[in-house]
PDB file of C-alpha atoms in Angstrom:
ATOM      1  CA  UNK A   1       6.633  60.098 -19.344  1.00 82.00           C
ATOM      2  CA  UNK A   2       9.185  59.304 -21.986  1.00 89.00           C
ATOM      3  CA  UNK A   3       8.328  56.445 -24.508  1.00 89.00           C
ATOM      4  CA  UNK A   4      11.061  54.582 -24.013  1.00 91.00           C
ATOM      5  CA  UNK A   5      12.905  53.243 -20.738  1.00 88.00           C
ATOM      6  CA  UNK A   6      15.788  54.333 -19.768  1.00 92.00           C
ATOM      7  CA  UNK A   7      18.948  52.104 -18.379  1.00 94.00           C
ATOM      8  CA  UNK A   8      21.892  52.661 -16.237  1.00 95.00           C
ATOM      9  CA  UNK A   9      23.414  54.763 -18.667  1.00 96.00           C
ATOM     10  CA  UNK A  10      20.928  56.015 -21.049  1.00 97.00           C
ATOM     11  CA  UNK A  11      18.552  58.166 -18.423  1.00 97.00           C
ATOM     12  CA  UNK A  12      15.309  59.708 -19.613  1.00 97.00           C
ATOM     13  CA  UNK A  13      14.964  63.286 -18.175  1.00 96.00           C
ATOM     14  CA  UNK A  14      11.395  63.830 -16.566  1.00 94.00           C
ATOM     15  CA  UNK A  15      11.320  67.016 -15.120  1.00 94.00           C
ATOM     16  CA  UNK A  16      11.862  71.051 -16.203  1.00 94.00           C
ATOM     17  CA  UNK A  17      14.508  71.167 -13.599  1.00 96.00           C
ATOM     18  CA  UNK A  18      16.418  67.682 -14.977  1.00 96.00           C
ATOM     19  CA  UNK A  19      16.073  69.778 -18.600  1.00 96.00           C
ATOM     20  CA  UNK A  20      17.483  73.030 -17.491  1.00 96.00           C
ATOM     21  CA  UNK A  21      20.210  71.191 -15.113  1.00 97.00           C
ATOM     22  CA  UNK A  22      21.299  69.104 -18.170  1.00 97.00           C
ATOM     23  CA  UNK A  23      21.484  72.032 -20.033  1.00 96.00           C
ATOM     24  CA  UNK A  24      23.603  73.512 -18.056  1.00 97.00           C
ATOM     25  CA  UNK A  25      25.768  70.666 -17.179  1.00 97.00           C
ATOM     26  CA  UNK A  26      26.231  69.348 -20.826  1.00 97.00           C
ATOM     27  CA  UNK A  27      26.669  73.468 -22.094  1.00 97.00           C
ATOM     28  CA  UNK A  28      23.681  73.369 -24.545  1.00 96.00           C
ATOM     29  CA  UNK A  29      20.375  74.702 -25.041  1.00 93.00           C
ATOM     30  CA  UNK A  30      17.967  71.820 -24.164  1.00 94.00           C
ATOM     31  CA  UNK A  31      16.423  73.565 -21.892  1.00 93.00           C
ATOM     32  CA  UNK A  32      14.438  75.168 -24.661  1.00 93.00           C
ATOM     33  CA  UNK A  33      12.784  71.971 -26.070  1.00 93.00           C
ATOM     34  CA  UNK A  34      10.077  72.105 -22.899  1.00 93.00           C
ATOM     35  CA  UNK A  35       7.382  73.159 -25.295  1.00 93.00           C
ATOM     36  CA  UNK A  36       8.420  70.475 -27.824  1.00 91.00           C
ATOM     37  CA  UNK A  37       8.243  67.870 -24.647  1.00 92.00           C
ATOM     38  CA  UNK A  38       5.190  68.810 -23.527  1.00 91.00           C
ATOM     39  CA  UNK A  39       3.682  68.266 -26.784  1.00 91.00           C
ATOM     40  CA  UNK A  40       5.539  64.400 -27.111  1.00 89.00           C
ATOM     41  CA  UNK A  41       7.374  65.602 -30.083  1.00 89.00           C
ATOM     42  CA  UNK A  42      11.181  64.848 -28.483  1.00 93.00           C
ATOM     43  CA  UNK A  43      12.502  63.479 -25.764  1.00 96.00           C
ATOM     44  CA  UNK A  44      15.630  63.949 -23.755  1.00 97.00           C
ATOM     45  CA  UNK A  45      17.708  61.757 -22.390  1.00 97.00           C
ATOM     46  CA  UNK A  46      21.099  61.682 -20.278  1.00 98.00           C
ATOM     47  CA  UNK A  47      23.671  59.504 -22.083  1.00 98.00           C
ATOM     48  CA  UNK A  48      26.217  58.494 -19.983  1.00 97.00           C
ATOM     49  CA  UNK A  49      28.366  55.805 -21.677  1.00 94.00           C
ATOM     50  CA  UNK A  50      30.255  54.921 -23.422  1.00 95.00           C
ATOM     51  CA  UNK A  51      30.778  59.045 -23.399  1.00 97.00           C
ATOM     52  CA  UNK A  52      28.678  61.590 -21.383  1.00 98.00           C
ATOM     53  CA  UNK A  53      26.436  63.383 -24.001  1.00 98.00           C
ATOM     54  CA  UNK A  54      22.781  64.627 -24.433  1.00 98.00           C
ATOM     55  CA  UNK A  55      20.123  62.255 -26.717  1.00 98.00           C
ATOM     56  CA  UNK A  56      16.634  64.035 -28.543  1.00 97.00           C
ATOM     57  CA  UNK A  57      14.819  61.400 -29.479  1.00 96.00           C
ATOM     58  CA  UNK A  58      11.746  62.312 -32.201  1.00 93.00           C
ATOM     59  CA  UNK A  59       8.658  60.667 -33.654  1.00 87.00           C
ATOM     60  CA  UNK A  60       8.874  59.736 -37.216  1.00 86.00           C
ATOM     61  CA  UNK A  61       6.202  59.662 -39.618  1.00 87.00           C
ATOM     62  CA  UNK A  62       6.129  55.701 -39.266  1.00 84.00           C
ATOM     63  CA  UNK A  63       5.572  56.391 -35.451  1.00 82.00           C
ATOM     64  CA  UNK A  64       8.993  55.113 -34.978  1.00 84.00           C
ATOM     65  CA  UNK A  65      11.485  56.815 -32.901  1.00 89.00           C
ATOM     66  CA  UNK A  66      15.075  58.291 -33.838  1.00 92.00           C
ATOM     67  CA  UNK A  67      17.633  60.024 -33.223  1.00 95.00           C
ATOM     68  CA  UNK A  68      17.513  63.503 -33.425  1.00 95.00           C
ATOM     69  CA  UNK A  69      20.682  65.091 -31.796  1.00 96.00           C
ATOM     70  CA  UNK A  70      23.355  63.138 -29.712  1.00 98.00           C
ATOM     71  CA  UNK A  71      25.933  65.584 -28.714  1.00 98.00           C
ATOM     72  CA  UNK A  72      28.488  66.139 -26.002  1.00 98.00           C
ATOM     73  CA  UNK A  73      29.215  68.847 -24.137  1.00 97.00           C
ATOM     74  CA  UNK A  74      29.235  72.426 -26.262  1.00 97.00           C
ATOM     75  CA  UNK A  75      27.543  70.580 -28.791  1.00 96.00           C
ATOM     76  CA  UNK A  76      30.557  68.554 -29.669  1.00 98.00           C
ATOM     77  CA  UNK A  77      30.205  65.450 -31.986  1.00 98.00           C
ATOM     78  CA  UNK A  78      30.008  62.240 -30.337  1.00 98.00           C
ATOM     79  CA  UNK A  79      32.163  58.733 -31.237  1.00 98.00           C
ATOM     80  CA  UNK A  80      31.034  56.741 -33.869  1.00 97.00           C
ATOM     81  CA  UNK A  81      30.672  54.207 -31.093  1.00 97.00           C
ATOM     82  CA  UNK A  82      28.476  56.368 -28.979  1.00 97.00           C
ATOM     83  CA  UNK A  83      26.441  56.678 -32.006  1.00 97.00           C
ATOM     84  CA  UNK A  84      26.305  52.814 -32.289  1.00 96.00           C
ATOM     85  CA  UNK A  85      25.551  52.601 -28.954  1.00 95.00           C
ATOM     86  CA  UNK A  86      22.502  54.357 -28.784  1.00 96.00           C
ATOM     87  CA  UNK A  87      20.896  53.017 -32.101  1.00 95.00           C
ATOM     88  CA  UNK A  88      21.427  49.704 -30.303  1.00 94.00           C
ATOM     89  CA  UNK A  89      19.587  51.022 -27.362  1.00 94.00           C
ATOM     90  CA  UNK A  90      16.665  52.516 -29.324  1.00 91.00           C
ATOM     91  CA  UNK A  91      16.320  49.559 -31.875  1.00 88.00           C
ATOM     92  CA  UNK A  92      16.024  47.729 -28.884  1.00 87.00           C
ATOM     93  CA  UNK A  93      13.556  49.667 -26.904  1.00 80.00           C
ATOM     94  CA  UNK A  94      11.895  50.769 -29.557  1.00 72.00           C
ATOM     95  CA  UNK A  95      10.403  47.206 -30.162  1.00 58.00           C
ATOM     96  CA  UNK A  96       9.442  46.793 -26.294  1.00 50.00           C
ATOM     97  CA  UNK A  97       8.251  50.238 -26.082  1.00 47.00           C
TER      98      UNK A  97
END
């Protein structure tokens, strides 16, 4: 299970087959983070507003969580306000988690 819940529009992917079909969808490797999931180093999650990207979340040494990557499709850069977006999201979380 991913440490953090998900919302309408930030979705936490569960499965090897959500992984591998985001991977595709979004053009990037994700897929190749299983072992890293398995082991609750990162997490993946479906971003889908304010622009359709891909999140990895990761532990830091503080047992916080951040933001790894946050890209769009073909690894493109997101908006600053996607970036925004999701820091609100995990500040928020983060405390409930």
């Amino acid at each position: 299970q991913p440490p953090l819940r998900g919302t309408p529009e930030i979705i936490p992917i569960r499965s090897l087959p959500e992984l591998i079909d985001e991977g595709r969808e979004q053009n990037n490797c994700v897929a190749t983070y299983a072992e890293l999931i398995q082991r609750r180093h990162t997490f993946i999650y479906r971003v889908l507003k304010p622009e359709r990207a891909t999140l990895s979340i990761v532990r830091r040494a503080d047992g916080d969580w951040e933001i790894s990557e946050l890209k769009r499709r073909s690894n493109a850069r997101v908006s600053p306000m996607t970036v925004q977006w999701v820091e609100s999201w995990l500040e928020e979380h983060a405390l409930s988690a």
